[in-house]
PDB file of C-alpha atoms in Angstrom:
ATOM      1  CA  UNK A   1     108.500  81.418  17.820  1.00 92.00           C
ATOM      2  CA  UNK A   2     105.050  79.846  16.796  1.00 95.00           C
ATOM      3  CA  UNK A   3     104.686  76.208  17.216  1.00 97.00           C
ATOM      4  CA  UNK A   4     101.939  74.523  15.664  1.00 98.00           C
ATOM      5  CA  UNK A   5     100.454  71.329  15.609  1.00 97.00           C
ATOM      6  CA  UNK A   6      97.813  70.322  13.248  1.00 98.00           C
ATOM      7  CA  UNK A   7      96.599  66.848  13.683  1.00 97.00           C
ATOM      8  CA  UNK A   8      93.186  64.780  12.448  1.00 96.00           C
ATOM      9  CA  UNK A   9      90.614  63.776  15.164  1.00 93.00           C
ATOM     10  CA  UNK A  10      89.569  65.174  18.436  1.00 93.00           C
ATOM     11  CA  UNK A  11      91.911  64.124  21.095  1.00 92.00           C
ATOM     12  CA  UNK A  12      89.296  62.130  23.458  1.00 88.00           C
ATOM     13  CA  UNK A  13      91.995  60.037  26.488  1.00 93.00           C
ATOM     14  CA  UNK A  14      92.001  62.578  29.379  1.00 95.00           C
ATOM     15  CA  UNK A  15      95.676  61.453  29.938  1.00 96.00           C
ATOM     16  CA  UNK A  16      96.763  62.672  27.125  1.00 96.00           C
ATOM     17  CA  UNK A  17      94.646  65.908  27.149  1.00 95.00           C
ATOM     18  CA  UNK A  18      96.030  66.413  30.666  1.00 97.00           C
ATOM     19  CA  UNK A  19      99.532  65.796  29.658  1.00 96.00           C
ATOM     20  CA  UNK A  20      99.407  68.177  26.290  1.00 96.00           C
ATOM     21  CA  UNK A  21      97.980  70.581  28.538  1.00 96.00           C
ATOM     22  CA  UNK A  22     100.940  70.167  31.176  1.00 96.00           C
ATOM     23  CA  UNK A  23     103.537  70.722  28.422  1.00 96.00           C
ATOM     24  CA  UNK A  24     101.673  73.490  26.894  1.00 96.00           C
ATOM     25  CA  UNK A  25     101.425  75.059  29.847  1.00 96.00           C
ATOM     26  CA  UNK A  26     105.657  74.521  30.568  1.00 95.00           C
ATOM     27  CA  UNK A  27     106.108  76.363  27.175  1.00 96.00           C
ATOM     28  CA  UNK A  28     103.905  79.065  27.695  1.00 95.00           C
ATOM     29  CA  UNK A  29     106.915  81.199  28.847  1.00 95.00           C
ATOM     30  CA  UNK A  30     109.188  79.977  25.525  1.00 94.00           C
ATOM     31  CA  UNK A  31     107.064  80.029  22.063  1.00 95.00           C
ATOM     32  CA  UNK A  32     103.319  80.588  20.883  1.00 96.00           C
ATOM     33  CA  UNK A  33     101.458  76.767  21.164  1.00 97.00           C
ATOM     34  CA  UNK A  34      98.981  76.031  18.478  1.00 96.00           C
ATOM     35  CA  UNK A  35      96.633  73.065  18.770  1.00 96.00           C
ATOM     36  CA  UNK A  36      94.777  73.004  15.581  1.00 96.00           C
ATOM     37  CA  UNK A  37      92.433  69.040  15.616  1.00 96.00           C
ATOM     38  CA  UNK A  38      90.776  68.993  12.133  1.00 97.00           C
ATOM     39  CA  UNK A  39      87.634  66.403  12.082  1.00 95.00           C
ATOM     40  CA  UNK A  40      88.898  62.898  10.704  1.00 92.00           C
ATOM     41  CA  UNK A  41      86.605  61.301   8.019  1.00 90.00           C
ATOM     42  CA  UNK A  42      84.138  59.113   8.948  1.00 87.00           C
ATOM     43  CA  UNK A  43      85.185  55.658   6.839  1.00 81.00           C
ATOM     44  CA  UNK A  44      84.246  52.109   7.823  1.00 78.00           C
ATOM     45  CA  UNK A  45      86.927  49.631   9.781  1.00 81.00           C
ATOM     46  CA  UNK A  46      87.889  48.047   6.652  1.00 87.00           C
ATOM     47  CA  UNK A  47      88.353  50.021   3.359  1.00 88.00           C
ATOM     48  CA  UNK A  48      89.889  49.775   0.579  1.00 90.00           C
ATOM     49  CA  UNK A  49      93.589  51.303  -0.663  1.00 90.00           C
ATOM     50  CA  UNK A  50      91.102  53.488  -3.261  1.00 92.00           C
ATOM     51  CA  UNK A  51      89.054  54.500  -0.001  1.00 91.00           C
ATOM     52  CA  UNK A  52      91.839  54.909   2.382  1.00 91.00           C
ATOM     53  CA  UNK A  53      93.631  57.008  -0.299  1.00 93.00           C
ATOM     54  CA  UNK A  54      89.935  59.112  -0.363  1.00 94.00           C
ATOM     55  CA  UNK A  55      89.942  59.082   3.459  1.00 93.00           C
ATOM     56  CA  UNK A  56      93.650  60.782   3.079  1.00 94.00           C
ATOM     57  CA  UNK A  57      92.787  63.118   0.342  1.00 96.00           C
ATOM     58  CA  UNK A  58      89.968  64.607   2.605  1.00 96.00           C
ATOM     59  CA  UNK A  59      91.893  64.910   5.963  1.00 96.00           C
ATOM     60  CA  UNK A  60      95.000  66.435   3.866  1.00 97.00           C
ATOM     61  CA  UNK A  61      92.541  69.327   2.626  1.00 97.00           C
ATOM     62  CA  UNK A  62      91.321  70.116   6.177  1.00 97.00           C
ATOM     63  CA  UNK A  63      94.683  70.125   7.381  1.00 98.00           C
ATOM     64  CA  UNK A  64      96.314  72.322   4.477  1.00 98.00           C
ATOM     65  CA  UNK A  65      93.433  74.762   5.151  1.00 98.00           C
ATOM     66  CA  UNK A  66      94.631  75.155   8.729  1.00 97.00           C
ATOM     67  CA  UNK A  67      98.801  76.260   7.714  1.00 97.00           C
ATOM     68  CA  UNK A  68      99.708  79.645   6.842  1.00 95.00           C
ATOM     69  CA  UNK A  69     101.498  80.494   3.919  1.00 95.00           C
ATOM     70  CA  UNK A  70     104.198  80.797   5.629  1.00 94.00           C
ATOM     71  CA  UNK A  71     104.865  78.088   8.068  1.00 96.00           C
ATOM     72  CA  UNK A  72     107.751  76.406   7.955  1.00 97.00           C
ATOM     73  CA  UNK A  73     105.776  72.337   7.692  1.00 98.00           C
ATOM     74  CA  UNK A  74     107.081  69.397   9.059  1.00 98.00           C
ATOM     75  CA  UNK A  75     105.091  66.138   8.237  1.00 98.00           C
ATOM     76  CA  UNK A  76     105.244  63.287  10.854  1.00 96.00           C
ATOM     77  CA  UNK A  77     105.342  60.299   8.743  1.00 94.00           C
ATOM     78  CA  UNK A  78     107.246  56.814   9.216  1.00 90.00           C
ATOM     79  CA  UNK A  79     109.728  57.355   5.804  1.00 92.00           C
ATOM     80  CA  UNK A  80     111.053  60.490   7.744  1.00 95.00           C
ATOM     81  CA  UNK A  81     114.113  61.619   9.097  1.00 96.00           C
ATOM     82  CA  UNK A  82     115.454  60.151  12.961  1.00 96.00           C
ATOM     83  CA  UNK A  83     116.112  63.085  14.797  1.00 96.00           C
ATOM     84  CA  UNK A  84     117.514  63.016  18.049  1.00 95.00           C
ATOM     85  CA  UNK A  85     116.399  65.617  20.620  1.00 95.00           C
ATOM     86  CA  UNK A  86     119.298  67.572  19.892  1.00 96.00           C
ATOM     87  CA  UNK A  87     118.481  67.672  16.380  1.00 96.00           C
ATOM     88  CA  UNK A  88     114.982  68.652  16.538  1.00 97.00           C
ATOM     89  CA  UNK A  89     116.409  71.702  18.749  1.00 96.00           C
ATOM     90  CA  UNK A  90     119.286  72.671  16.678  1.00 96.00           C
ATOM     91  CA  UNK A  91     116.169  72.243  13.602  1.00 95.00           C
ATOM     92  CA  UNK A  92     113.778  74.972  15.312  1.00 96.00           C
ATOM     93  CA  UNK A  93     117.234  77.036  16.486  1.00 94.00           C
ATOM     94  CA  UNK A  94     117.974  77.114  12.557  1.00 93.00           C
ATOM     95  CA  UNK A  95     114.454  78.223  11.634  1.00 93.00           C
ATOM     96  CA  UNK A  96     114.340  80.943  14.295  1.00 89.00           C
ATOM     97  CA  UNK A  97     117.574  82.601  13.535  1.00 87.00           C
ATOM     98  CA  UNK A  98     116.438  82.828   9.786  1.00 86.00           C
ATOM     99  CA  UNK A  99     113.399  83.887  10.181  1.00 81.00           C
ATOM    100  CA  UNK A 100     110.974  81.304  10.091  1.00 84.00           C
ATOM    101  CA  UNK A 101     109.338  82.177  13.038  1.00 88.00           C
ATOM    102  CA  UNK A 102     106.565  79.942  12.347  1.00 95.00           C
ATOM    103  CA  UNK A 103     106.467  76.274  12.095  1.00 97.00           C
ATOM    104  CA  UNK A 104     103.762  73.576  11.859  1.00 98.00           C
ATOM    105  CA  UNK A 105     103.890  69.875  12.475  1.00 98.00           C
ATOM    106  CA  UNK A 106     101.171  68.014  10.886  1.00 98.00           C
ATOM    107  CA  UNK A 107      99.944  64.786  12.441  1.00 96.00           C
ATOM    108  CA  UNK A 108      97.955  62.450   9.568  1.00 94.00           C
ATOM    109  CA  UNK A 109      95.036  60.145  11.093  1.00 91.00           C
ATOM    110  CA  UNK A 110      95.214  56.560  10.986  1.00 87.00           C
ATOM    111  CA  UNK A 111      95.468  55.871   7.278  1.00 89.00           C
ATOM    112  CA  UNK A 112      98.969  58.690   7.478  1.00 91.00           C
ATOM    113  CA  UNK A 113      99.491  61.929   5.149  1.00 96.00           C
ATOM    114  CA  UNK A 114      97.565  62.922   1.999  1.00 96.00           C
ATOM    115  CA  UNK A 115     100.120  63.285  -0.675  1.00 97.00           C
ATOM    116  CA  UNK A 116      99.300  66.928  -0.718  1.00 97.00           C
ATOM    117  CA  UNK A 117     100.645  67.376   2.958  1.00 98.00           C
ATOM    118  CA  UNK A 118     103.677  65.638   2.419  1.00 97.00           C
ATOM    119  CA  UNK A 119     104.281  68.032  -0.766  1.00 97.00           C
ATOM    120  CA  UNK A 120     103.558  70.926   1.173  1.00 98.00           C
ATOM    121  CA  UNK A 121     106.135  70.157   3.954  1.00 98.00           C
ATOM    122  CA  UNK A 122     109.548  71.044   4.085  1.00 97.00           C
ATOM    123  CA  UNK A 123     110.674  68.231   6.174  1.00 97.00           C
ATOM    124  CA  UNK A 124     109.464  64.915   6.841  1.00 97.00           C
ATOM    125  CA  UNK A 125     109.967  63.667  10.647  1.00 97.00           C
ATOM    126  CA  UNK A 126     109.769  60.018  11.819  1.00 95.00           C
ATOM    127  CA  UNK A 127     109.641  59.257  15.898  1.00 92.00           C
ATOM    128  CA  UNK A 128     110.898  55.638  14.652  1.00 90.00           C
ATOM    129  CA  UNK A 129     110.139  52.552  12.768  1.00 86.00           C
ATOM    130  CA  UNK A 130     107.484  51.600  14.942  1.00 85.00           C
ATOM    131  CA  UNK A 131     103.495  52.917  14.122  1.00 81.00           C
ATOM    132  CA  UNK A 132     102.130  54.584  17.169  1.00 83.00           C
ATOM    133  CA  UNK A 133      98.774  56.065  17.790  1.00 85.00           C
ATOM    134  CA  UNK A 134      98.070  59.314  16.224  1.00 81.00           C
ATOM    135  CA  UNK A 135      96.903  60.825  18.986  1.00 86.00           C
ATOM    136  CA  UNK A 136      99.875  59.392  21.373  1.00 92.00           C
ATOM    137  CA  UNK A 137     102.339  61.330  18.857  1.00 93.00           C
ATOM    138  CA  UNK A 138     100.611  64.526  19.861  1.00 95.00           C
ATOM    139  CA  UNK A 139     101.797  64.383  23.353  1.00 96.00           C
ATOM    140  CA  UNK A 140     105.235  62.965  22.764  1.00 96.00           C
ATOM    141  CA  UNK A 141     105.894  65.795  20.005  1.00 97.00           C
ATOM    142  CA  UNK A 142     104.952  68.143  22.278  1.00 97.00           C
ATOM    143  CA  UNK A 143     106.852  67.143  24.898  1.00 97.00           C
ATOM    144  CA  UNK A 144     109.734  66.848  22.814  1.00 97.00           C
ATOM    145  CA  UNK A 145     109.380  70.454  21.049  1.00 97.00           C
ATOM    146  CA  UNK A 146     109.506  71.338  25.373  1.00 97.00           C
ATOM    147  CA  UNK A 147     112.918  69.515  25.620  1.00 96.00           C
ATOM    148  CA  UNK A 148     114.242  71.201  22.562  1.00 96.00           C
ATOM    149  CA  UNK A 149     113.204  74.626  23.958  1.00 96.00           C
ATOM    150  CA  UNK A 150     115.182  73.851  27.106  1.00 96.00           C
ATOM    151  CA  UNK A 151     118.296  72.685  25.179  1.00 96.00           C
ATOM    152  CA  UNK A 152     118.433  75.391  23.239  1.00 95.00           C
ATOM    153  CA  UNK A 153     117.894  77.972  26.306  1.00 94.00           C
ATOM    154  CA  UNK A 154     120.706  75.835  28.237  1.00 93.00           C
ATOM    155  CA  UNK A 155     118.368  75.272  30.455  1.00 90.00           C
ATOM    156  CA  UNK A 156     118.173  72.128  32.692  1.00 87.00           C
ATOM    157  CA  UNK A 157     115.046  69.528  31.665  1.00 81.00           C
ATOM    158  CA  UNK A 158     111.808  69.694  34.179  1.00 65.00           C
ATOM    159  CA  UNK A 159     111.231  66.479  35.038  1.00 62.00           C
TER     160      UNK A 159
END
């Protein structure tokens, strides 16, 4: 299986470069990783909805232009679904065993999703009700992906 994650902004916090690396590495045996950072827009600290909708529109076009036709998408966005970590594993167990080999998570900047992302995605994922950094969700998804890889393998969880 290919797992990709397409997110806006360059990851900067060593901890969180060291800890996506960590879990990348601890799936290197199991699926394909993907990192895929598309450069957020540069847009002043206070905008308005028409700019922040602008600010969306642009991000959502870099990060279309990074997903293959074929991906299976899966938007990270707050009006998602609440999967547990079962679900997200009996989710990418489903997609493997009918042939959608390839999937894509898609993490919006600050301002969220362009419309056109959420359109193009299959499923819409939420983490919770709470807003966390965009950048945090990168390593909690792919730590999570990891855990749903070793539930699905029966496998116990490396700690």
């Amino acid at each position: 299986m290919h797992i990709q994650i397409a997110a806006v902004g360059k990851l900067k916090e060593k901890y969180l470069v060291l800890g996506i690396a960590e879990y990348a590495k601890r799936l290197g045996p199991y699926v394909k990783l993907t990192l895929t950072e598309v450069p957020d827009e540069k847009a002043p600290e206070t905008m308005s909805p028409a700019e922040e909708a602008i600010v969306r529109e642009r991000e959502g076009e870099r990060l279309l232009a990074q997903l293959k036709p074929d991906a299976h998408v899966v938007a990270l966005a707050l009006d998602g679904e609440l999967w547990s970590s079962e679900d997200l594993a009996t989710q990418l167990d489903k997609l493997a065993t009918y042939g959608r080999s390839h999937v894509a998570f898609v993490i919006g900047g600050s301002n969220g999703l362009a419309p056109a992302v959420l359109q193009r995605a299959q499923q819409k994922l939420s983490f919770g009700r709470m807003t966390l950094p965009h950048q945090l969700m990168r390593l909690v998804l792919v730590e999570q992906v990891y855990r749903a890889v070793k539930i699905n393998r029966g496998e116990p969880y490396h700690k």
